[in-house]
Amino acid sequence: MDRLRQALCQRLPAGIRTFIVPTRKVNVVPVYEQTPRLVPKGKSPKQVMTDKLYAKYDPDGSKRALFDKTKPTCPRAGDILRVTKKDKSSFVGMLLALNRNHLATTILLRTKISGIGVENRVHVYNPDVEKIEVLRVPAMRWPKEKYYFVRGTKKYDAGDLDSFVRRQNRNKH
């Protein structure tokens, strides 16, 4: 047996594996049908998912249009905003911060109720938020993106904005 093995090994080219036993069995690899594409060719899966979620949470595109940076009507820190929810409750406050993060965009509003500072963080694309409107734009702005410094100052703090809205409505009628 050793002589036969040596004779075979001498005839085989270098690098051939001699420990493999040849068989007549044919291995068939199954080929499956291609699954349908979930994302169109050439598009990013993240972008497709983002578009679907925007269509679900902002079907008319009003919130996206309001917070579009390229438009001059985009609210900035210091503006007075009113957020109305589906249950018809509303919150009026000075915009302290606007955190843009696609569907996780939030705004931080501050007002004073009975002399106590109250802050409310609102998720813009929350289904409970019916509309967001800009009531007043300040004549002069500070060169800052976030107005956290107004907390606890009498000079710069928001004040009672509910009374401001009542006066504004009285003057309209």
PDB file of C-alpha atoms in Angstrom:
ATOM      1  CA  MET A   1       0.000   0.000   0.000  1.00  0.00           C
ATOM      2  CA  ASP A   2       2.808   2.401   0.813  1.00  0.00           C
ATOM      3  CA  ARG A   3       4.425   1.739  -2.564  1.00  0.00           C
ATOM      4  CA  LEU A   4       1.185   2.545  -4.364  1.00  0.00           C
ATOM      5  CA  ARG A   5       0.743   5.723  -2.394  1.00  0.00           C
ATOM      6  CA  GLN A   6       4.307   6.834  -3.128  1.00  0.00           C
ATOM      7  CA  ALA A   7       3.857   6.082  -6.815  1.00  0.00           C
ATOM      8  CA  LEU A   8       0.647   8.120  -6.960  1.00  0.00           C
ATOM      9  CA  CYS A   9       2.187  10.989  -5.043  1.00  0.00           C
ATOM     10  CA  GLN A  10       5.126  11.152  -7.450  1.00  0.00           C
ATOM     11  CA  ARG A  11       2.809  11.433 -10.468  1.00  0.00           C
ATOM     12  CA  LEU A  12       0.569  14.141  -8.907  1.00  0.00           C
ATOM     13  CA  PRO A  13       1.583  17.774  -9.289  1.00  0.00           C
ATOM     14  CA  ALA A  14       2.680  19.644  -6.159  1.00  0.00           C
ATOM     15  CA  GLY A  15      -0.124  21.086  -4.011  1.00  0.00           C
ATOM     16  CA  ILE A  16      -2.748  18.433  -4.782  1.00  0.00           C
ATOM     17  CA  ARG A  17      -4.474  17.184  -1.675  1.00  0.00           C
ATOM     18  CA  THR A  18      -3.985  13.475  -1.398  1.00  0.00           C
ATOM     19  CA  PHE A  19      -6.238  13.056   1.629  1.00  0.00           C
ATOM     20  CA  ILE A  20      -9.422  13.735  -0.380  1.00  0.00           C
ATOM     21  CA  VAL A  21     -11.187  10.527  -1.336  1.00  0.00           C
ATOM     22  CA  PRO A  22     -12.765  10.774  -4.801  1.00  0.00           C
ATOM     23  CA  THR A  23     -16.449   9.785  -5.013  1.00  0.00           C
ATOM     24  CA  ARG A  24     -19.054   9.672  -7.739  1.00  0.00           C
ATOM     25  CA  LYS A  25     -21.668  11.541  -5.666  1.00  0.00           C
ATOM     26  CA  VAL A  26     -22.632  14.925  -7.142  1.00  0.00           C
ATOM     27  CA  ASN A  27     -23.389  17.739  -4.688  1.00  0.00           C
ATOM     28  CA  VAL A  28     -26.175  20.026  -5.860  1.00  0.00           C
ATOM     29  CA  VAL A  29     -26.348  23.493  -4.362  1.00  0.00           C
ATOM     30  CA  PRO A  30     -29.935  24.760  -4.252  1.00  0.00           C
ATOM     31  CA  VAL A  31     -30.525  28.127  -5.947  1.00  0.00           C
ATOM     32  CA  TYR A  32     -33.443  30.091  -4.546  1.00  0.00           C
ATOM     33  CA  GLU A  33     -35.623  32.657  -6.213  1.00  0.00           C
ATOM     34  CA  GLN A  34     -34.604  36.279  -5.659  1.00  0.00           C
ATOM     35  CA  THR A  35     -36.649  38.098  -3.023  1.00  0.00           C
ATOM     36  CA  PRO A  36     -38.469  41.269  -4.083  1.00  0.00           C
ATOM     37  CA  ARG A  37     -36.684  44.576  -3.464  1.00  0.00           C
ATOM     38  CA  LEU A  38     -37.848  46.489  -0.408  1.00  0.00           C
ATOM     39  CA  VAL A  39     -35.852  49.563  -1.411  1.00  0.00           C
ATOM     40  CA  PRO A  40     -35.760  50.819  -5.016  1.00  0.00           C
ATOM     41  CA  LYS A  41     -32.414  50.440  -6.725  1.00  0.00           C
ATOM     42  CA  GLY A  42     -30.162  53.449  -6.223  1.00  0.00           C
ATOM     43  CA  LYS A  43     -31.959  54.760  -3.126  1.00  0.00           C
ATOM     44  CA  SER A  44     -30.763  54.758   0.446  1.00  0.00           C
ATOM     45  CA  PRO A  45     -32.787  52.541   2.827  1.00  0.00           C
ATOM     46  CA  LYS A  46     -32.566  55.252   5.481  1.00  0.00           C
ATOM     47  CA  GLN A  47     -33.980  57.880   3.102  1.00  0.00           C
ATOM     48  CA  VAL A  48     -36.829  55.591   2.009  1.00  0.00           C
ATOM     49  CA  MET A  49     -37.774  54.922   5.649  1.00  0.00           C
ATOM     50  CA  THR A  50     -37.539  58.628   6.532  1.00  0.00           C
ATOM     51  CA  ASP A  51     -39.837  59.528   3.618  1.00  0.00           C
ATOM     52  CA  LYS A  52     -42.399  56.930   4.759  1.00  0.00           C
ATOM     53  CA  LEU A  53     -42.363  58.289   8.310  1.00  0.00           C
ATOM     54  CA  TYR A  54     -42.679  61.896   7.094  1.00  0.00           C
ATOM     55  CA  ALA A  55     -45.691  60.825   5.012  1.00  0.00           C
ATOM     56  CA  LYS A  56     -47.219  59.236   8.115  1.00  0.00           C
ATOM     57  CA  TYR A  57     -46.556  61.973  10.703  1.00  0.00           C
ATOM     58  CA  ASP A  58     -46.640  65.085   8.484  1.00  0.00           C
ATOM     59  CA  PRO A  59     -48.812  64.205   5.468  1.00  0.00           C
ATOM     60  CA  ASP A  60     -49.426  67.786   4.324  1.00  0.00           C
ATOM     61  CA  GLY A  61     -45.790  68.855   4.880  1.00  0.00           C
ATOM     62  CA  SER A  62     -46.742  71.931   6.929  1.00  0.00           C
ATOM     63  CA  LYS A  63     -44.371  71.215   9.822  1.00  0.00           C
ATOM     64  CA  ARG A  64     -41.474  70.487   7.479  1.00  0.00           C
ATOM     65  CA  ALA A  65     -42.171  73.724   5.622  1.00  0.00           C
ATOM     66  CA  LEU A  66     -42.352  75.710   8.880  1.00  0.00           C
ATOM     67  CA  PHE A  67     -38.998  74.432  10.170  1.00  0.00           C
ATOM     68  CA  ASP A  68     -37.154  74.614   6.832  1.00  0.00           C
ATOM     69  CA  LYS A  69     -33.890  76.513   7.468  1.00  0.00           C
ATOM     70  CA  THR A  70     -33.750  77.941   3.961  1.00  0.00           C
ATOM     71  CA  LYS A  71     -36.997  79.899   4.359  1.00  0.00           C
ATOM     72  CA  PRO A  72     -37.063  83.279   6.109  1.00  0.00           C
ATOM     73  CA  THR A  73     -40.261  82.338   7.970  1.00  0.00           C
ATOM     74  CA  CYS A  74     -38.456  79.592   9.893  1.00  0.00           C
ATOM     75  CA  PRO A  75     -38.787  80.206  13.658  1.00  0.00           C
ATOM     76  CA  ARG A  76     -35.592  81.033  15.514  1.00  0.00           C
ATOM     77  CA  ALA A  77     -34.717  81.382  19.168  1.00  0.00           C
ATOM     78  CA  GLY A  78     -36.543  84.351  20.679  1.00  0.00           C
ATOM     79  CA  ASP A  79     -39.755  83.999  18.638  1.00  0.00           C
ATOM     80  CA  ILE A  80     -43.098  83.633  20.405  1.00  0.00           C
ATOM     81  CA  LEU A  81     -44.849  80.405  19.332  1.00  0.00           C
ATOM     82  CA  ARG A  82     -48.211  78.815  20.016  1.00  0.00           C
ATOM     83  CA  VAL A  83     -48.486  75.021  19.981  1.00  0.00           C
ATOM     84  CA  THR A  84     -52.023  73.653  19.667  1.00  0.00           C
ATOM     85  CA  LYS A  85     -52.693  69.996  20.434  1.00  0.00           C
ATOM     86  CA  LYS A  86     -55.512  67.751  19.195  1.00  0.00           C
ATOM     87  CA  ASP A  87     -57.424  68.148  22.461  1.00  0.00           C
ATOM     88  CA  LYS A  88     -57.542  71.931  21.679  1.00  0.00           C
ATOM     89  CA  SER A  89     -55.209  72.836  24.546  1.00  0.00           C
ATOM     90  CA  SER A  90     -52.515  75.317  23.607  1.00  0.00           C
ATOM     91  CA  PHE A  91     -49.206  76.485  25.028  1.00  0.00           C
ATOM     92  CA  VAL A  92     -47.713  79.878  24.218  1.00  0.00           C
ATOM     93  CA  GLY A  93     -44.048  80.426  24.904  1.00  0.00           C
ATOM     94  CA  MET A  94     -40.775  81.975  23.851  1.00  0.00           C
ATOM     95  CA  LEU A  95     -38.640  79.640  21.768  1.00  0.00           C
ATOM     96  CA  LEU A  96     -35.470  78.939  23.751  1.00  0.00           C
ATOM     97  CA  ALA A  97     -34.065  76.125  21.640  1.00  0.00           C
ATOM     98  CA  LEU A  98     -34.784  74.319  18.412  1.00  0.00           C
ATOM     99  CA  ASN A  99     -33.128  70.894  18.140  1.00  0.00           C
ATOM    100  CA  ARG A 100     -33.296  69.660  14.548  1.00  0.00           C
ATOM    101  CA  ASN A 101     -33.059  65.904  14.189  1.00  0.00           C
ATOM    102  CA  HIS A 102     -35.324  64.888  11.294  1.00  0.00           C
ATOM    103  CA  LEU A 103     -38.391  63.238  12.858  1.00  0.00           C
ATOM    104  CA  ALA A 104     -37.061  63.761  16.386  1.00  0.00           C
ATOM    105  CA  THR A 105     -37.073  67.573  16.054  1.00  0.00           C
ATOM    106  CA  THR A 106     -37.985  69.282  19.333  1.00  0.00           C
ATOM    107  CA  ILE A 107     -38.632  72.846  20.440  1.00  0.00           C
ATOM    108  CA  LEU A 108     -38.235  74.221  23.956  1.00  0.00           C
ATOM    109  CA  LEU A 109     -40.764  76.911  24.912  1.00  0.00           C
ATOM    110  CA  ARG A 110     -40.691  79.069  28.051  1.00  0.00           C
ATOM    111  CA  THR A 111     -43.369  81.232  29.642  1.00  0.00           C
ATOM    112  CA  LYS A 112     -44.329  82.465  33.092  1.00  0.00           C
ATOM    113  CA  ILE A 113     -47.520  81.320  34.759  1.00  0.00           C
ATOM    114  CA  SER A 114     -48.386  83.098  38.036  1.00  0.00           C
ATOM    115  CA  GLY A 115     -44.817  84.394  38.227  1.00  0.00           C
ATOM    116  CA  ILE A 116     -43.226  80.943  37.972  1.00  0.00           C
ATOM    117  CA  GLY A 117     -41.116  80.041  34.936  1.00  0.00           C
ATOM    118  CA  VAL A 118     -42.523  77.075  33.016  1.00  0.00           C
ATOM    119  CA  GLU A 119     -40.745  75.276  30.196  1.00  0.00           C
ATOM    120  CA  ASN A 120     -42.290  72.811  27.789  1.00  0.00           C
ATOM    121  CA  ARG A 121     -40.366  70.630  25.337  1.00  0.00           C
ATOM    122  CA  VAL A 122     -42.520  69.739  22.338  1.00  0.00           C
ATOM    123  CA  HIS A 123     -41.801  67.026  19.784  1.00  0.00           C
ATOM    124  CA  VAL A 124     -42.723  68.690  16.501  1.00  0.00           C
ATOM    125  CA  TYR A 125     -43.811  65.531  14.650  1.00  0.00           C
ATOM    126  CA  ASN A 126     -45.834  64.132  17.555  1.00  0.00           C
ATOM    127  CA  PRO A 127     -49.269  63.096  16.216  1.00  0.00           C
ATOM    128  CA  ASP A 128     -50.930  64.953  19.128  1.00  0.00           C
ATOM    129  CA  VAL A 129     -49.500  68.301  17.932  1.00  0.00           C
ATOM    130  CA  GLU A 130     -52.082  69.768  15.584  1.00  0.00           C
ATOM    131  CA  LYS A 131     -50.366  73.018  14.600  1.00  0.00           C
ATOM    132  CA  ILE A 132     -47.520  75.334  15.484  1.00  0.00           C
ATOM    133  CA  GLU A 133     -47.767  79.022  14.682  1.00  0.00           C
ATOM    134  CA  VAL A 134     -45.414  81.968  15.060  1.00  0.00           C
ATOM    135  CA  LEU A 135     -47.168  84.799  16.927  1.00  0.00           C
ATOM    136  CA  ARG A 136     -44.369  87.352  17.151  1.00  0.00           C
ATOM    137  CA  VAL A 137     -40.836  87.790  15.864  1.00  0.00           C
ATOM    138  CA  PRO A 138     -38.548  90.023  17.956  1.00  0.00           C
ATOM    139  CA  ALA A 139     -37.314  93.252  16.378  1.00  0.00           C
ATOM    140  CA  MET A 140     -33.778  92.628  17.611  1.00  0.00           C
ATOM    141  CA  ARG A 141     -32.083  89.240  17.962  1.00  0.00           C
ATOM    142  CA  TRP A 142     -29.053  88.186  19.948  1.00  0.00           C
ATOM    143  CA  PRO A 143     -26.451  86.296  17.947  1.00  0.00           C
ATOM    144  CA  LYS A 144     -27.187  82.970  19.620  1.00  0.00           C
ATOM    145  CA  GLU A 145     -28.888  79.757  18.569  1.00  0.00           C
ATOM    146  CA  LYS A 146     -30.066  78.834  22.077  1.00  0.00           C
ATOM    147  CA  TYR A 147     -31.490  81.298  24.587  1.00  0.00           C
ATOM    148  CA  TYR A 148     -30.832  79.363  27.788  1.00  0.00           C
ATOM    149  CA  PHE A 149     -29.357  82.509  29.349  1.00  0.00           C
ATOM    150  CA  VAL A 150     -32.816  84.098  29.759  1.00  0.00           C
ATOM    151  CA  ARG A 151     -33.692  81.742  32.607  1.00  0.00           C
ATOM    152  CA  GLY A 152     -33.881  83.589  35.903  1.00  0.00           C
ATOM    153  CA  THR A 153     -33.262  87.072  34.472  1.00  0.00           C
ATOM    154  CA  LYS A 154     -35.920  89.751  34.803  1.00  0.00           C
ATOM    155  CA  LYS A 155     -34.659  91.727  31.831  1.00  0.00           C
ATOM    156  CA  TYR A 156     -34.681  88.963  29.203  1.00  0.00           C
ATOM    157  CA  ASP A 157     -37.153  86.367  30.519  1.00  0.00           C
ATOM    158  CA  ALA A 158     -40.316  85.602  28.567  1.00  0.00           C
ATOM    159  CA  GLY A 159     -42.858  87.077  30.967  1.00  0.00           C
ATOM    160  CA  ASP A 160     -46.548  86.161  31.051  1.00  0.00           C
ATOM    161  CA  LEU A 161     -47.246  85.342  27.417  1.00  0.00           C
ATOM    162  CA  ASP A 162     -50.857  84.262  27.976  1.00  0.00           C
ATOM    163  CA  SER A 163     -51.742  87.856  28.850  1.00  0.00           C
ATOM    164  CA  PHE A 164     -49.854  88.969  25.720  1.00  0.00           C
ATOM    165  CA  VAL A 165     -52.061  86.691  23.595  1.00  0.00           C
ATOM    166  CA  ARG A 166     -55.238  87.927  25.316  1.00  0.00           C
ATOM    167  CA  ARG A 167     -54.271  91.557  24.652  1.00  0.00           C
ATOM    168  CA  GLN A 168     -53.462  90.738  21.046  1.00  0.00           C
ATOM    169  CA  ASN A 169     -56.860  89.061  20.570  1.00  0.00           C
ATOM    170  CA  ARG A 170     -58.615  92.016  22.236  1.00  0.00           C
ATOM    171  CA  ASN A 171     -56.924  94.455  19.861  1.00  0.00           C
ATOM    172  CA  LYS A 172     -57.977  92.404  16.819  1.00  0.00           C
ATOM    173  CA  HIS A 173     -61.688  92.539  17.695  1.00  0.00           C
TER     174      HIS A 173
END
